[in-house]
GROMACS .gro file of C-alpha atoms in nm:
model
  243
    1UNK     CA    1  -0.644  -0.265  -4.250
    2UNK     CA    2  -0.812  -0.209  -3.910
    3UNK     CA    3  -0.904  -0.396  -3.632
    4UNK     CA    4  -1.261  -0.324  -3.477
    5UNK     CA    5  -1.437  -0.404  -3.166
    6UNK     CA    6  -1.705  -0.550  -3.383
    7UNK     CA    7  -1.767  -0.655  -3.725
    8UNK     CA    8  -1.974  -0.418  -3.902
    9UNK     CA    9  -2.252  -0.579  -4.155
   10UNK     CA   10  -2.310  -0.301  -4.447
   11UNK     CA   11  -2.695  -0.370  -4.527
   12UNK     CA   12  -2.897  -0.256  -4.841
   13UNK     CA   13  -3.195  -0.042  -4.818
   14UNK     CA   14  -3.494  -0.030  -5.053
   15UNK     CA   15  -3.559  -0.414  -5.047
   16UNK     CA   16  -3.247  -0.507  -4.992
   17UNK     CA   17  -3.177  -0.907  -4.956
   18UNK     CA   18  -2.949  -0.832  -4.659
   19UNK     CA   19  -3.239  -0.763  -4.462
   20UNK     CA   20  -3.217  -1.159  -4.443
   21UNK     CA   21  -2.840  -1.188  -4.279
   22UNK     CA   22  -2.944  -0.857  -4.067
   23UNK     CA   23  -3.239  -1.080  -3.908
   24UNK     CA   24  -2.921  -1.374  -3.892
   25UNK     CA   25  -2.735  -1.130  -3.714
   26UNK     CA   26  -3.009  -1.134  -3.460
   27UNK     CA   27  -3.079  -1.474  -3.412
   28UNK     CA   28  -2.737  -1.568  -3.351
   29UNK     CA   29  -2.707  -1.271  -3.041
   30UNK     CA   30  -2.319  -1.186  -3.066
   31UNK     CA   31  -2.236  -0.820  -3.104
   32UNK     CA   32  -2.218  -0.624  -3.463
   33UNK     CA   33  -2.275  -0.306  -3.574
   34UNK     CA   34  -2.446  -0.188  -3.923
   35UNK     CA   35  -2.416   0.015  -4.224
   36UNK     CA   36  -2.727   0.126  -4.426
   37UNK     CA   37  -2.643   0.190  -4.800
   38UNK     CA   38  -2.837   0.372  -5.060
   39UNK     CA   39  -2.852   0.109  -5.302
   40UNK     CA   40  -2.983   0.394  -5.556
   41UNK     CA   41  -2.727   0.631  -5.448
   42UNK     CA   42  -2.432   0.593  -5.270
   43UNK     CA   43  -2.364   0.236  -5.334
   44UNK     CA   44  -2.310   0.387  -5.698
   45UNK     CA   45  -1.981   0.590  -5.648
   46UNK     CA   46  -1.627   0.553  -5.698
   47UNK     CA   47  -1.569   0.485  -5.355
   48UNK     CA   48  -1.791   0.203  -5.269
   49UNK     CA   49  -1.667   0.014  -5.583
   50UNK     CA   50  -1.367  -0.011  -5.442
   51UNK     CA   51  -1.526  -0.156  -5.155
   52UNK     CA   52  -1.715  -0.398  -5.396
   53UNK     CA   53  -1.625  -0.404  -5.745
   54UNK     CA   54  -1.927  -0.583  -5.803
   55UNK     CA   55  -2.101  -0.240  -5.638
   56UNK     CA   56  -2.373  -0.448  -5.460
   57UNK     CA   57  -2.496  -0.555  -5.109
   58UNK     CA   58  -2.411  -0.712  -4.866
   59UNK     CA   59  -2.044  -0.658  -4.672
   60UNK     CA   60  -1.899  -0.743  -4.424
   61UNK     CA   61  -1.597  -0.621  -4.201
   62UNK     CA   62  -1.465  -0.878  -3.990
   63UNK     CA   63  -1.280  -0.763  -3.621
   64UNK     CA   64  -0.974  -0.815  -3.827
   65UNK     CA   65  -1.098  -0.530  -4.077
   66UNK     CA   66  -1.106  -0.832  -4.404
   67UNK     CA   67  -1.400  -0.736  -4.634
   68UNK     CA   68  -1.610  -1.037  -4.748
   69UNK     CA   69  -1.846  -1.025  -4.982
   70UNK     CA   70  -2.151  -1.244  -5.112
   71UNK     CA   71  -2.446  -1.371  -4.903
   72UNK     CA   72  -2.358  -1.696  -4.867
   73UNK     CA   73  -2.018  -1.648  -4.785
   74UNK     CA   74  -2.131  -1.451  -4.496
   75UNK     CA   75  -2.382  -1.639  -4.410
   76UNK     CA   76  -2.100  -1.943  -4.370
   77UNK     CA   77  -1.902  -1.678  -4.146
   78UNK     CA   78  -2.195  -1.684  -3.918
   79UNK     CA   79  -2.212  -2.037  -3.938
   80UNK     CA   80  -1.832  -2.069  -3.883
   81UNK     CA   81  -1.925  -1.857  -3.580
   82UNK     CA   82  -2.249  -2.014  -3.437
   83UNK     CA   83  -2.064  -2.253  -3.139
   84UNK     CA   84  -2.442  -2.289  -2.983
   85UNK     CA   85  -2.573  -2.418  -3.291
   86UNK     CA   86  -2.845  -2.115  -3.254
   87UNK     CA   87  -2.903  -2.103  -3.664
   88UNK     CA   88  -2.692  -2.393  -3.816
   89UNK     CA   89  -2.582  -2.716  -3.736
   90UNK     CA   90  -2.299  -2.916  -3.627
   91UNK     CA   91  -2.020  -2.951  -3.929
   92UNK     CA   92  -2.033  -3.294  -4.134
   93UNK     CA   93  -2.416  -3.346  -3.976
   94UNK     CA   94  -2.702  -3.451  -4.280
   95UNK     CA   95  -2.858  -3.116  -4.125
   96UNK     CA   96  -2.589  -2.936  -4.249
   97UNK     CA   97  -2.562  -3.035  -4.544
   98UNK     CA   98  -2.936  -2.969  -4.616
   99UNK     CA   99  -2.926  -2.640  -4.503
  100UNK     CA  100  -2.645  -2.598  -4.748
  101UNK     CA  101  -2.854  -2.726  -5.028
  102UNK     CA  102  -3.147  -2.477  -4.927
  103UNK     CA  103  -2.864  -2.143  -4.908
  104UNK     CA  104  -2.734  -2.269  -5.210
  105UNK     CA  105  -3.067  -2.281  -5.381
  106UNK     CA  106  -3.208  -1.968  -5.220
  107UNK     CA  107  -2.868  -1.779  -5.316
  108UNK     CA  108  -2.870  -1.852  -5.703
  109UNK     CA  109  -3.211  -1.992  -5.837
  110UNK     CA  110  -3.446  -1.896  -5.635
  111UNK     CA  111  -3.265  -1.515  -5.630
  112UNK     CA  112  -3.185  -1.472  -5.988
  113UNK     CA  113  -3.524  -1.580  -6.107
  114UNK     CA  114  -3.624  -1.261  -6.011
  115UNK     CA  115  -3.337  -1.054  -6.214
  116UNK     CA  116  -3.529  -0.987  -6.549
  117UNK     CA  117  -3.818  -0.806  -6.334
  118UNK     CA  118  -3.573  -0.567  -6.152
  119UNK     CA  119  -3.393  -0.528  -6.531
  120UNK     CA  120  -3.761  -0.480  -6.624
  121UNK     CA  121  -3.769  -0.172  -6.364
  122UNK     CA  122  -3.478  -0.038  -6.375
  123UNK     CA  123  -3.360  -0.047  -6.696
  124UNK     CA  124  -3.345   0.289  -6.906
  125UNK     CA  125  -3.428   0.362  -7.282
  126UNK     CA  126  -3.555   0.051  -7.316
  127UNK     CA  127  -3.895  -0.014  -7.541
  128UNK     CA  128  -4.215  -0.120  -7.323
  129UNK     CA  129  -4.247  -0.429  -7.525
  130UNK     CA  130  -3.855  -0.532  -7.400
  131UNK     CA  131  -3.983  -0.469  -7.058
  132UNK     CA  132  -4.276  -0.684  -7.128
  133UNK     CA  133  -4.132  -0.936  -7.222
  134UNK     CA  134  -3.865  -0.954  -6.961
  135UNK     CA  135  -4.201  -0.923  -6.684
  136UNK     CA  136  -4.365  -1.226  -6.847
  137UNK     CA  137  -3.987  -1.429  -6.827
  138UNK     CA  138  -3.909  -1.281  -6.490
  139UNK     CA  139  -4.302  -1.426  -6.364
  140UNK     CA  140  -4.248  -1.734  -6.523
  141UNK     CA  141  -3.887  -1.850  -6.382
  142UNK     CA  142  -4.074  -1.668  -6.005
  143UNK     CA  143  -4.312  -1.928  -6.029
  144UNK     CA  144  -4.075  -2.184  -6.162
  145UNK     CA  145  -3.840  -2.139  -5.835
  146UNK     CA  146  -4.137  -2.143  -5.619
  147UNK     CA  147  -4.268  -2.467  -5.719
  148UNK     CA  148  -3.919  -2.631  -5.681
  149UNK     CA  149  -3.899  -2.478  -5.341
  150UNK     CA  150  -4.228  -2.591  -5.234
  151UNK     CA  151  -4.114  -2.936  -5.293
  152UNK     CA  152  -3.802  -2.942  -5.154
  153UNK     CA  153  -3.968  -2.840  -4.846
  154UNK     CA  154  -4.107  -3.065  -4.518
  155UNK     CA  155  -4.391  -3.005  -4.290
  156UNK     CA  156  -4.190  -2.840  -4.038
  157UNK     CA  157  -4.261  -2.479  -3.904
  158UNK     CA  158  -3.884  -2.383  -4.088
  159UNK     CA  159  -3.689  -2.494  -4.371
  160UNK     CA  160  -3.522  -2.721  -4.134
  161UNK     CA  161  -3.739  -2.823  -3.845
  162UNK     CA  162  -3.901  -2.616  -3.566
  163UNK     CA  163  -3.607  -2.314  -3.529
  164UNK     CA  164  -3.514  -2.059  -3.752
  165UNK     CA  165  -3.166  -2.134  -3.947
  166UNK     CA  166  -2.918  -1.922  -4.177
  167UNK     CA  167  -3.115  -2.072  -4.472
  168UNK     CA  168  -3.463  -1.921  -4.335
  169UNK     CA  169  -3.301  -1.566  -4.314
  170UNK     CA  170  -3.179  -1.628  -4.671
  171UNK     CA  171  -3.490  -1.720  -4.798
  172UNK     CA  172  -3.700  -1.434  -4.582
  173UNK     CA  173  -3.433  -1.145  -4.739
  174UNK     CA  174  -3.548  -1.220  -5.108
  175UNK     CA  175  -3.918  -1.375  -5.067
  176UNK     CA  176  -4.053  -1.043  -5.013
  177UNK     CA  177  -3.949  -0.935  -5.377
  178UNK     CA  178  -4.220  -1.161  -5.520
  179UNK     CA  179  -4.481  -0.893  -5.352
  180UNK     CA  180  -4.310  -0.556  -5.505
  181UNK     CA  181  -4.276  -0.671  -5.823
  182UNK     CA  182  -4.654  -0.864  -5.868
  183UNK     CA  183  -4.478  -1.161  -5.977
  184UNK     CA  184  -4.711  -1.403  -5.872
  185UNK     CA  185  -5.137  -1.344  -5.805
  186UNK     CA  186  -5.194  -1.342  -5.451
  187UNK     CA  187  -5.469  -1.576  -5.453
  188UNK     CA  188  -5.243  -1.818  -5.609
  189UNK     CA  189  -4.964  -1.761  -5.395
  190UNK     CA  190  -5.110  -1.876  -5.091
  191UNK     CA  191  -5.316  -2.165  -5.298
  192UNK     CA  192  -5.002  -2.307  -5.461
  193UNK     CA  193  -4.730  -2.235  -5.190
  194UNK     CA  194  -4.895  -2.324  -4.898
  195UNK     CA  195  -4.602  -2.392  -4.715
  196UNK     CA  196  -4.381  -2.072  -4.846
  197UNK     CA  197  -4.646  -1.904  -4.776
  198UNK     CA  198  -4.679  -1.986  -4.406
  199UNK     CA  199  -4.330  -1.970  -4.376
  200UNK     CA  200  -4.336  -1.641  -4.490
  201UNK     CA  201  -4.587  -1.549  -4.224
  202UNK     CA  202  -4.420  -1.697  -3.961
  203UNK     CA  203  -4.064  -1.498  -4.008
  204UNK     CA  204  -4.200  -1.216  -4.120
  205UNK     CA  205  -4.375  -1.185  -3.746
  206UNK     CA  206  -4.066  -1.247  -3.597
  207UNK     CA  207  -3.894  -0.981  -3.369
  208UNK     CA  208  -3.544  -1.038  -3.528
  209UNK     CA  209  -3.689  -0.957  -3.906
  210UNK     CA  210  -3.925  -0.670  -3.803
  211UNK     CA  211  -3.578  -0.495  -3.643
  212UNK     CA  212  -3.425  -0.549  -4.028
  213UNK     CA  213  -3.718  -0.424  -4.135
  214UNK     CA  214  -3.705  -0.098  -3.971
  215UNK     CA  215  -3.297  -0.038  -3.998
  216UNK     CA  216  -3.402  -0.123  -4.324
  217UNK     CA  217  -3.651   0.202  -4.324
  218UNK     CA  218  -3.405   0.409  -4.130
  219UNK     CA  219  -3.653   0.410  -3.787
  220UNK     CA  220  -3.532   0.364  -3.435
  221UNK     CA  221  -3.525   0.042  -3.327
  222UNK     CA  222  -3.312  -0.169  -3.036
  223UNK     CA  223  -3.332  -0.492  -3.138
  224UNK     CA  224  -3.250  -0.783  -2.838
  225UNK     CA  225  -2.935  -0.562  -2.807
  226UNK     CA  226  -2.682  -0.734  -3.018
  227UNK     CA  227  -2.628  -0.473  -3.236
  228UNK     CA  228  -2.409  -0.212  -3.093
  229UNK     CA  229  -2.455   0.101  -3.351
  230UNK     CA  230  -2.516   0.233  -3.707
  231UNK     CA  231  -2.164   0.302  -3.851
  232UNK     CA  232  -2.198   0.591  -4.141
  233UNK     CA  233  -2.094   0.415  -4.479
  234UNK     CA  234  -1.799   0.690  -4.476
  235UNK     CA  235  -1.640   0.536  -4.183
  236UNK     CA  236  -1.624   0.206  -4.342
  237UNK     CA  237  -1.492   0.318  -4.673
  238UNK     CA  238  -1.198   0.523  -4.510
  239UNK     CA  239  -1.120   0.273  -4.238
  240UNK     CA  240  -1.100  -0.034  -4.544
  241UNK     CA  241  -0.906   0.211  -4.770
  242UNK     CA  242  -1.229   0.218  -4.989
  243UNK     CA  243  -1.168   0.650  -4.976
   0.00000   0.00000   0.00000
């Protein structure tokens, strides 16, 4: 195990949900470096399982060199982290507590509703009626999640009040997917989800997002300087033991 100047966040890439903590990593300002991994590729090798032996996205290296996985445990690390109170809230607070509720929600029902439609597309020797019928589940738990969402929702510009918290960049990491995989008409999107929708628009214009965005895509980009470099994926295997 190595120490490191910074902790390095290893990041998913196409559509990967940890475009959400990357966009947290932002927000909160303190140094990190990143890791883009092929999510199609080279997340699928020997190596990175021993990384992950759940072989998924995201990871994080602490200073200390400890691997953590699973997005709400990191996003509790940068909560754990966040002295300001830039993207959380002060321990014990009711404003912790809901944004708690919303990770929690975002992180399990609100995610996995959309697991039959990627099983749908990714799947292999499968029939087309299987993967119909796992579309029509995956649409119907989509707009399930969404509903309860839209409800547990204020009138606030975020999930919280008028700043962007770890719960937004949870929710702004996975709300994208309902776009790629058509899981909900987009005339009824914005009709039935007013407020998702707005929310949607609102972080998805945001500096910090549009940076994930384009590490995300593999393009140039600065960001407001927090993060301090792309570490190659081989770096952070050998220096965790991983290869």
């Amino acid at each position: 195990m190595h120490s490191i100047s910074e902790p390095i966040f290893t990041a998913g890439f196409p559509l990967g949900s940890s475009a959400g903590l990357v966009t947290a990593f932002e927000w909160l300002g303190q140094p990190y470096r990143l890791t883009r991994v092929d999510m199609l590729g080279e997340m699928r090798t020997e190596a990175y399982r021993r990384l992950n032996g759940r072989v998924e996205t995201p990871v994080l290296v602490s200073e200390e060199g400890r691997v953590l996985t699973e997005t709400m445990a990191i996003a509790l690390w940068l909560e754990g982290r966040d002295r300001e109170r830039r993207i959380s809230f002060a321990p014990g607070t009711y404003e912790a507590d809901r944004m708690h509720q919303f990770i929690a929600f975002l992180n399990t029902g609100f995610t996995g509703a959309f697991f039959p439609l990627w099983v749908a597309l990714e799947a292999e020797e499968v029939t087309e009626d299987y993967r119909h019928t796992l579309r029509a589940a995956g649409r119907e738990f989509v707009g399930k999640r969404h509903t309860q969402l839209e409800t547990m929702m204020g009138d606030s510009d975020y999930l919280l009040g008028d700043w962007p918290t770890l719960a937004d960049a949870v929710f702004v990491g996975v709300a994208r997917w309902v776009d790629f995989h058509e899981a909900i008409d987009p005339q009824d999107y914005e009709r039935n989800y007013p407020r998702i929708h707005a929310l949607r628009k609102r972080i998805e214009a945001d500096p910090a997002f549009r940076f994930a965005l384009a590490i995300e895509d593999g393009k140039s980009a600065s960001g407001n300087g927090s993060m301090k470099g792309l570490v190659p994926l081989e770096v952070v295997l050998r220096m965790t033991g991983a290869l």
